[in-house]
Tab-separated table of C-alpha atoms (C1' of nucleotides) in Angstrom:
chain	number	residue	atom	x	y	z
A	1	UNK	CA	-28.336	-10.973	8.071
A	2	UNK	CA	-26.054	-8.715	10.024
A	3	UNK	CA	-24.178	-6.336	7.845
A	4	UNK	CA	-20.456	-6.860	7.651
A	5	UNK	CA	-19.813	-3.207	8.394
A	6	UNK	CA	-21.637	-3.589	11.681
A	7	UNK	CA	-19.629	-6.658	12.552
A	8	UNK	CA	-16.404	-4.852	11.864
A	9	UNK	CA	-17.641	-1.913	13.907
A	10	UNK	CA	-18.339	-4.162	16.879
A	11	UNK	CA	-15.020	-5.885	16.507
A	12	UNK	CA	-13.126	-2.609	16.590
A	13	UNK	CA	-15.142	-1.405	19.547
A	14	UNK	CA	-14.359	-4.525	21.522
A	15	UNK	CA	-10.683	-4.053	20.770
A	16	UNK	CA	-10.952	-0.464	21.941
A	17	UNK	CA	-12.481	-1.583	25.198
A	18	UNK	CA	-9.459	-3.675	25.927
A	19	UNK	CA	-7.004	-0.985	25.054
A	20	UNK	CA	-8.018	2.090	26.961
A	21	UNK	CA	-9.557	4.026	24.147
A	22	UNK	CA	-6.665	3.942	21.734
A	23	UNK	CA	-5.899	1.332	19.145
A	24	UNK	CA	-3.598	0.828	16.220
A	25	UNK	CA	-4.276	-1.626	13.446
A	26	UNK	CA	-3.428	-2.456	9.860
A	27	UNK	CA	-6.006	-1.986	7.202
A	28	UNK	CA	-5.037	-4.913	5.027
A	29	UNK	CA	-4.759	-7.266	7.945
A	30	UNK	CA	-8.230	-6.413	9.139
A	31	UNK	CA	-9.643	-6.678	5.620
A	32	UNK	CA	-8.072	-10.073	5.236
A	33	UNK	CA	-9.451	-11.199	8.563
A	34	UNK	CA	-12.958	-10.266	7.487
A	35	UNK	CA	-12.394	-11.272	3.875
A	36	UNK	CA	-13.529	-7.949	2.515
A	37	UNK	CA	-12.133	-5.212	0.316
A	38	UNK	CA	-9.628	-3.040	2.166
A	39	UNK	CA	-11.644	0.001	1.275
A	40	UNK	CA	-14.499	-1.357	3.314
A	41	UNK	CA	-12.421	-0.647	6.378
A	42	UNK	CA	-12.336	2.969	5.303
A	43	UNK	CA	-16.060	2.899	4.908
A	44	UNK	CA	-16.541	1.575	8.414
A	45	UNK	CA	-14.196	4.173	9.818
A	46	UNK	CA	-15.883	6.987	7.945
A	47	UNK	CA	-19.410	6.010	8.907
A	48	UNK	CA	-18.928	4.559	12.401
A	49	UNK	CA	-15.855	6.192	13.823
A	50	UNK	CA	-16.365	9.765	12.758
A	51	UNK	CA	-15.687	12.847	14.820
A	52	UNK	CA	-19.386	13.239	15.416
A	53	UNK	CA	-19.410	9.870	17.068
A	54	UNK	CA	-16.469	10.734	19.226
A	55	UNK	CA	-13.572	9.128	17.437
A	56	UNK	CA	-10.500	10.492	15.849
A	57	UNK	CA	-8.492	8.661	13.167
A	58	UNK	CA	-4.840	9.040	12.275
A	59	UNK	CA	-2.991	6.955	9.727
A	60	UNK	CA	0.209	6.461	7.867
A	61	UNK	CA	0.951	4.814	4.529
A	62	UNK	CA	3.980	2.944	3.274
A	63	UNK	CA	6.035	0.228	4.933
A	64	UNK	CA	5.006	-0.134	8.548
A	65	UNK	CA	1.851	1.828	7.861
A	66	UNK	CA	-1.089	1.791	10.260
A	67	UNK	CA	-4.444	3.229	11.210
A	68	UNK	CA	-4.897	4.585	14.715
A	69	UNK	CA	-8.328	4.991	16.219
A	70	UNK	CA	-8.649	7.234	19.234
A	71	UNK	CA	-11.785	7.250	21.294
A	72	UNK	CA	-12.363	10.701	22.697
A	73	UNK	CA	-13.211	10.953	26.320
A	74	UNK	CA	-16.768	12.086	26.031
A	75	UNK	CA	-18.663	13.631	28.818
A	76	UNK	CA	-22.272	13.847	27.702
A	77	UNK	CA	-22.795	17.469	28.597
A	78	UNK	CA	-19.445	18.640	27.504
A	79	UNK	CA	-19.629	22.092	26.030
A	80	UNK	CA	-16.900	21.349	23.502
A	81	UNK	CA	-18.847	18.388	22.284
A	82	UNK	CA	-21.907	20.513	21.816
A	83	UNK	CA	-19.856	22.936	19.760
A	84	UNK	CA	-18.429	20.188	17.601
A	85	UNK	CA	-21.614	18.262	17.058
A	86	UNK	CA	-24.301	20.893	17.007
A	87	UNK	CA	-23.235	24.458	17.144
A	88	UNK	CA	-20.639	24.773	14.438
A	89	UNK	CA	-22.201	22.881	11.593
A	90	UNK	CA	-21.028	22.865	7.989
A	91	UNK	CA	-20.039	26.490	7.785
A	92	UNK	CA	-19.345	29.299	10.207
A	93	UNK	CA	-18.493	32.990	9.993
A	94	UNK	CA	-15.466	34.778	11.348
A	95	UNK	CA	-17.541	36.637	13.922
A	96	UNK	CA	-19.237	33.515	15.226
A	97	UNK	CA	-15.860	31.837	15.464
A	98	UNK	CA	-14.426	34.694	17.460
A	99	UNK	CA	-17.367	34.651	19.812
A	100	UNK	CA	-17.093	30.945	20.425
A	101	UNK	CA	-13.354	31.064	20.937
A	102	UNK	CA	-13.530	34.038	23.288
A	103	UNK	CA	-16.220	32.256	25.193
A	104	UNK	CA	-14.259	29.059	25.785
A	105	UNK	CA	-11.297	31.178	26.763
A	106	UNK	CA	-13.371	32.982	29.364
A	107	UNK	CA	-14.567	29.634	30.628
A	108	UNK	CA	-10.945	28.694	31.169
A	109	UNK	CA	-11.009	25.876	28.627
A	110	UNK	CA	-8.224	27.396	26.545
A	111	UNK	CA	-5.524	29.959	27.228
A	112	UNK	CA	-5.316	33.514	25.909
A	113	UNK	CA	-2.614	32.535	23.531
A	114	UNK	CA	-4.463	29.510	22.219
A	115	UNK	CA	-7.450	31.736	21.608
A	116	UNK	CA	-5.297	34.228	19.744
A	117	UNK	CA	-3.759	31.491	17.608
A	118	UNK	CA	-7.129	30.093	16.631
A	119	UNK	CA	-8.765	33.440	15.956
A	120	UNK	CA	-6.007	34.805	13.770
A	121	UNK	CA	-5.684	31.496	11.933
A	122	UNK	CA	-9.358	31.438	11.068
A	123	UNK	CA	-9.837	35.106	10.198
A	124	UNK	CA	-11.293	36.013	6.813
A	125	UNK	CA	-8.035	37.788	6.030
A	126	UNK	CA	-6.110	34.581	6.585
A	127	UNK	CA	-8.297	32.194	4.634
A	128	UNK	CA	-8.192	33.855	1.250
A	129	UNK	CA	-10.907	31.923	-0.503
A	130	UNK	CA	-14.306	32.700	-1.961
A	131	UNK	CA	-16.658	33.436	0.923
A	132	UNK	CA	-18.715	30.265	0.582
A	133	UNK	CA	-15.676	28.020	0.771
A	134	UNK	CA	-14.159	30.055	3.563
A	135	UNK	CA	-16.961	29.289	5.976
A	136	UNK	CA	-16.720	25.577	5.276
A	137	UNK	CA	-12.990	25.465	5.661
A	138	UNK	CA	-13.236	27.436	8.881
A	139	UNK	CA	-15.882	25.129	10.312
A	140	UNK	CA	-13.825	22.039	9.566
A	141	UNK	CA	-10.660	23.452	11.020
A	142	UNK	CA	-12.374	24.826	14.104
A	143	UNK	CA	-14.035	21.513	14.840
A	144	UNK	CA	-10.768	19.644	14.373
A	145	UNK	CA	-8.993	22.041	16.716
A	146	UNK	CA	-11.644	21.591	19.362
A	147	UNK	CA	-11.097	17.859	19.053
A	148	UNK	CA	-7.410	18.404	19.761
A	149	UNK	CA	-8.369	20.325	22.868
A	150	UNK	CA	-10.792	17.626	23.949
A	151	UNK	CA	-8.120	15.057	23.461
A	152	UNK	CA	-5.428	16.935	25.276
A	153	UNK	CA	-7.500	17.342	28.408
A	154	UNK	CA	-7.612	13.788	29.692
B	1	UNK	CA	6.747	-4.481	11.097
B	2	UNK	CA	8.360	-1.616	12.954
B	3	UNK	CA	10.023	0.607	10.436
B	4	UNK	CA	13.761	0.278	10.325
B	5	UNK	CA	14.031	3.981	9.604
B	6	UNK	CA	12.348	4.732	12.917
B	7	UNK	CA	14.691	2.422	14.754
B	8	UNK	CA	17.696	4.110	13.214
B	9	UNK	CA	16.190	7.491	14.046
B	10	UNK	CA	15.803	6.522	17.684
B	11	UNK	CA	19.296	5.136	17.799
B	12	UNK	CA	20.794	8.345	16.486
B	13	UNK	CA	18.714	10.423	18.869
B	14	UNK	CA	19.892	8.439	21.837
B	15	UNK	CA	23.465	8.962	20.732
B	16	UNK	CA	22.784	12.673	20.387
B	17	UNK	CA	21.430	12.826	23.903
B	18	UNK	CA	24.709	11.550	25.237
B	19	UNK	CA	26.772	13.928	23.220
B	20	UNK	CA	25.360	17.386	23.778
B	21	UNK	CA	23.592	17.855	20.507
B	22	UNK	CA	26.446	17.056	18.183
B	23	UNK	CA	27.499	13.748	16.816
B	24	UNK	CA	29.799	12.309	14.189
B	25	UNK	CA	29.361	8.906	12.657
B	26	UNK	CA	30.237	6.794	9.653
B	27	UNK	CA	27.577	5.910	7.163
B	28	UNK	CA	28.840	2.479	6.201
B	29	UNK	CA	29.461	1.463	9.765
B	30	UNK	CA	25.920	2.377	10.761
B	31	UNK	CA	24.479	0.643	7.695
B	32	UNK	CA	26.404	-2.465	8.526
B	33	UNK	CA	25.240	-2.360	12.125
B	34	UNK	CA	21.612	-2.232	11.012
B	35	UNK	CA	22.179	-4.515	8.024
B	36	UNK	CA	20.681	-2.105	5.560
B	37	UNK	CA	21.682	-0.310	2.385
B	38	UNK	CA	23.986	2.630	3.109
B	39	UNK	CA	21.604	4.879	1.259
B	40	UNK	CA	18.985	4.136	3.858
B	41	UNK	CA	21.064	6.163	6.262
B	42	UNK	CA	20.735	9.084	3.877
B	43	UNK	CA	17.010	8.513	3.794
B	44	UNK	CA	16.783	8.620	7.564
B	45	UNK	CA	18.860	11.780	7.688
B	46	UNK	CA	16.804	13.465	4.996
B	47	UNK	CA	13.442	12.604	6.498
B	48	UNK	CA	14.138	12.606	10.244
B	49	UNK	CA	16.999	15.015	10.697
B	50	UNK	CA	15.964	17.750	8.319
B	51	UNK	CA	16.295	21.466	8.907
B	52	UNK	CA	12.576	21.645	9.561
B	53	UNK	CA	13.078	19.217	12.379
B	54	UNK	CA	15.897	21.267	13.772
B	55	UNK	CA	19.002	19.454	12.609
B	56	UNK	CA	21.865	20.310	10.346
B	57	UNK	CA	24.010	17.741	8.544
B	58	UNK	CA	27.600	18.083	7.378
B	59	UNK	CA	29.661	15.373	5.795
B	60	UNK	CA	32.853	14.521	4.102
B	61	UNK	CA	33.768	11.768	1.653
B	62	UNK	CA	36.961	9.862	1.086
B	63	UNK	CA	39.298	8.266	3.589
B	64	UNK	CA	38.352	9.293	7.092
B	65	UNK	CA	34.989	10.500	5.830
B	66	UNK	CA	32.125	11.107	8.229
B	67	UNK	CA	28.650	12.449	8.737
B	68	UNK	CA	28.091	15.040	11.432
B	69	UNK	CA	24.649	15.706	12.833
B	70	UNK	CA	24.142	18.936	14.680
B	71	UNK	CA	21.060	19.734	16.677
B	72	UNK	CA	20.353	23.397	16.053
B	73	UNK	CA	19.674	25.807	18.808
B	74	UNK	CA	18.202	28.987	17.432
B	75	UNK	CA	16.956	32.245	18.762
B	76	UNK	CA	13.201	31.872	19.083
B	77	UNK	CA	12.084	35.142	17.556
B	78	UNK	CA	14.577	34.939	14.729
B	79	UNK	CA	13.441	31.455	13.913
B	80	UNK	CA	9.774	32.394	13.909
B	81	UNK	CA	10.521	35.312	11.610
B	82	UNK	CA	12.505	33.062	9.319
B	83	UNK	CA	9.586	30.648	9.155
B	84	UNK	CA	7.093	33.400	8.431
B	85	UNK	CA	9.170	35.372	5.966
B	86	UNK	CA	11.164	32.756	4.120
B	87	UNK	CA	10.555	29.152	4.941
B	88	UNK	CA	6.856	28.705	4.545
B	89	UNK	CA	6.207	30.558	1.323
B	90	UNK	CA	3.060	30.268	-0.746
B	91	UNK	CA	2.330	26.617	-0.124
B	92	UNK	CA	3.400	23.940	2.308
B	93	UNK	CA	2.689	20.232	2.783
B	94	UNK	CA	1.191	18.531	5.786
B	95	UNK	CA	4.431	16.719	6.551
B	96	UNK	CA	6.534	19.864	6.440
B	97	UNK	CA	4.029	21.576	8.692
B	98	UNK	CA	4.164	18.755	11.207
B	99	UNK	CA	7.960	18.811	11.202
B	100	UNK	CA	8.108	22.537	11.797
B	101	UNK	CA	5.444	22.559	14.475
B	102	UNK	CA	6.965	19.610	16.318
B	103	UNK	CA	10.302	21.327	16.171
B	104	UNK	CA	9.106	24.595	17.711
B	105	UNK	CA	7.354	22.588	20.358
B	106	UNK	CA	10.538	20.734	21.210
B	107	UNK	CA	12.330	24.066	21.387
B	108	UNK	CA	9.819	25.238	23.961
B	109	UNK	CA	8.341	27.950	21.752
B	110	UNK	CA	4.853	26.472	21.923
B	111	UNK	CA	3.184	23.968	24.228
B	112	UNK	CA	2.249	20.379	23.448
B	113	UNK	CA	-1.360	21.327	23.239
B	114	UNK	CA	-0.754	24.271	20.950
B	115	UNK	CA	1.239	21.990	18.686
B	116	UNK	CA	-1.590	19.467	18.655
B	117	UNK	CA	-4.149	22.161	17.848
B	118	UNK	CA	-2.116	23.472	14.935
B	119	UNK	CA	-1.220	20.069	13.527
B	120	UNK	CA	-4.717	18.672	13.608
B	121	UNK	CA	-6.199	21.883	12.257
B	122	UNK	CA	-3.850	21.899	9.289
B	123	UNK	CA	-3.974	18.194	8.420
B	124	UNK	CA	-4.947	17.157	4.909
B	125	UNK	CA	-7.960	15.418	6.349
B	126	UNK	CA	-9.161	18.612	7.950
B	127	UNK	CA	-8.710	20.926	4.994
B	128	UNK	CA	-10.744	19.035	2.474
B	129	UNK	CA	-9.906	20.907	-0.685
B	130	UNK	CA	-8.107	19.996	-3.898
B	131	UNK	CA	-4.457	19.373	-3.085
B	132	UNK	CA	-3.137	22.535	-4.721
B	133	UNK	CA	-5.447	24.820	-2.755
B	134	UNK	CA	-4.852	22.926	0.444
B	135	UNK	CA	-1.169	23.766	0.502
B	136	UNK	CA	-1.881	27.429	-0.030
B	137	UNK	CA	-4.550	27.611	2.631
B	138	UNK	CA	-2.291	25.792	5.047
B	139	UNK	CA	0.623	28.125	4.392
B	140	UNK	CA	-1.506	31.200	5.006
B	141	UNK	CA	-3.009	29.887	8.201
B	142	UNK	CA	0.282	28.595	9.538
B	143	UNK	CA	2.004	31.909	8.940
B	144	UNK	CA	-0.825	33.789	10.585
B	145	UNK	CA	-0.674	31.539	13.615
B	146	UNK	CA	3.062	31.965	13.946
B	147	UNK	CA	2.514	35.699	13.913
B	148	UNK	CA	0.091	35.304	16.798
B	149	UNK	CA	2.732	33.314	18.669
B	150	UNK	CA	5.387	35.896	17.962
B	151	UNK	CA	3.114	38.657	19.224
B	152	UNK	CA	1.960	36.818	22.302
B	153	UNK	CA	5.429	36.071	23.567
B	154	UNK	CA	8.326	38.379	24.335
C	1	DA	C1'	62.261	14.986	-3.504
C	2	DT	C1'	58.246	16.269	-6.398
C	3	DA	C1'	54.662	16.042	-9.421
C	4	DT	C1'	51.423	13.070	-11.307
C	5	DA	C1'	48.717	9.043	-11.873
C	6	DA	C1'	46.313	5.154	-10.009
C	7	DT	C1'	43.796	3.108	-6.327
C	8	DA	C1'	41.149	2.882	-2.233
C	9	DA	C1'	37.905	4.687	0.879
C	10	DA	C1'	34.534	7.163	2.017
C	11	DG	C1'	29.786	9.477	1.177
C	12	DG	C1'	25.800	11.110	-2.474
C	13	DT	C1'	21.951	10.617	-5.849
C	14	DC	C1'	18.240	8.858	-8.007
C	15	DA	C1'	14.982	5.887	-9.622
C	16	DA	C1'	12.775	1.405	-9.221
C	17	DA	C1'	10.490	-1.877	-6.363
C	18	DG	C1'	7.821	-2.851	-2.351
C	19	DA	C1'	4.452	-1.818	1.267
C	20	DT	C1'	0.733	0.477	2.955
C	21	DA	C1'	-3.385	3.430	3.079
C	22	DG	C1'	-6.965	6.653	0.503
C	23	DT	C1'	-10.545	7.901	-3.004
C	24	DC	C1'	-14.317	7.460	-5.816
C	25	DA	C1'	-17.799	5.667	-8.343
C	26	DA	C1'	-20.071	1.522	-10.041
C	27	DA	C1'	-22.455	-2.543	-8.612
C	28	DA	C1'	-24.947	-5.041	-5.260
C	29	DT	C1'	-28.134	-5.261	-1.615
C	30	DA	C1'	-31.536	-4.032	1.854
D	1	DT	C1'	-33.845	4.958	-2.522
D	2	DA	C1'	-30.199	4.616	0.840
D	3	DT	C1'	-26.634	1.981	2.403
D	4	DT	C1'	-23.071	-1.294	1.731
D	5	DT	C1'	-19.614	-3.719	-0.897
D	6	DT	C1'	-16.131	-3.951	-4.352
D	7	DG	C1'	-12.340	-2.833	-7.222
D	8	DA	C1'	-9.620	0.076	-10.137
D	9	DC	C1'	-6.790	3.762	-9.613
D	10	DT	C1'	-4.041	7.023	-6.725
D	11	DA	C1'	-0.947	8.810	-3.040
D	12	DT	C1'	2.599	8.239	0.205
D	13	DC	C1'	6.346	6.182	2.651
D	14	DT	C1'	10.247	2.816	2.899
D	15	DT	C1'	13.882	-0.091	1.188
D	16	DT	C1'	17.266	-1.373	-2.136
D	17	DG	C1'	20.757	-1.117	-5.606
D	18	DA	C1'	23.267	0.659	-9.449
D	19	DC	C1'	26.005	4.346	-10.584
D	20	DC	C1'	28.447	8.939	-9.357
D	21	DT	C1'	31.601	12.236	-6.786
D	22	DT	C1'	34.947	13.555	-3.532
D	23	DT	C1'	38.995	12.913	-0.689
D	24	DA	C1'	43.035	10.455	0.975
D	25	DT	C1'	46.707	7.412	0.157
D	26	DT	C1'	49.978	4.946	-2.489
D	27	DA	C1'	52.720	4.064	-6.591
D	28	DT	C1'	55.343	5.793	-10.445
D	29	DA	C1'	57.981	8.796	-13.293
D	30	DT	C1'	61.127	12.570	-13.515
DNA sequence: ATATAATAAAGGTCAAAGATAGTCAAAATA
DNA sequence: TATTTTGACTATCTTTGACCTTTATTATAT
C-alpha cells in the first residue's frame, strides 16, 4: 500500500512541473482533498521538500494564508549546493564560515559587500550565545543565506 | 481569497505613485468604496504603511477630517544609524525585520539580493530557538549587518 | 454680536470572532 | 524500531463592530 505521504509528495511535484518550479497552495484545502490531518501536509513538506532536497518553503497564516513551495534550480555540481548539503553540517565555526564566504566571494559568486554582511552577521561577537548553540545557529543561518543566493541567481 | 487588506494596500500605493509620495484621503469614503469596516483602513495603515515600511501618517477628525499618508525620504546614513542605535533595540520580530529590510531595499540602500539574504537568514524558521532568544539573536545580527552596510558604502 | 451648548461629522481604539498555518507528542503502522 | 498519521493545542493575521475622542458647525441664550 502506497503511503499517503508519498502520494501527496508526487501530487505536489506534478503541480510543480506545471508551474515552473514555484507553487502556492492552501494547507487545509490540500488536506481536505486527501482527507488527512492538515498537519500531515507539514510532515510531507518537512520530510520531502526540505532544503537538502532542493526546496524552499514560505508561508503565511491568517485570512488568505498560503504555503509557497519553491524548487531551487539545482545544478548537480553546484558548489553552493555542496556547501549546503555536505560541507556546512549541523554546526560550524566562525573561522570556517569566514573561509567559505571569502572563497565564494573570490569565485565571484557573491560581492564584497555581501561577503562583509554575512561575515559580520555570523561572527562570534555578534551571536552572543553559549558556544555550542552558536555554531548551530550559524550553520542554519549560513545555509539559509546560501539558499537565498542560489535562488537569486536564476 | 485574496486579502482585502492587500487590495487596499495596492490601491493606496497606486494613488501615491500618481501624487509624488504624498496623499490625502478620507477614511469613510475609502471604507465605503471597498465595502469594509472603517477600522479596516486603520488596520491597513498600521500594518502596511508603518514607519518601518517608510511611511508616515497624519490625520484629523471632525468635519473636513482626513488621513494623510506621506512616503518618507530619508538620508541613508542617518536612517541606518537610527536603525542601529534606536529602532532595533534588544529584540525584534521577524515581521519588523522584513519591513525594515524591504524598506531599505526600496530606498536603494541595499540590493534585492542583499535583502533576500538578510530576510531569509533572519526568519523564524532559520533561527530555530525559543521565541524569546530568537528575537535577541535576530536583533544582534541585524544590527551588525547594518553596520557592515554603513561601512561598505559612503 | 458673543459666548455657550448641542449636534454632526469626521477619525481612533480595542477586543472579539474568523481564518489560516505551525508544533509536538501520542498512536498507529510498516 | 523507524516512519507515518492524527489531533489537541498554539501562533499569527484579518475582519468586524461597539464604543470613544476630536473638530467643525449650528442653535440658543444673553
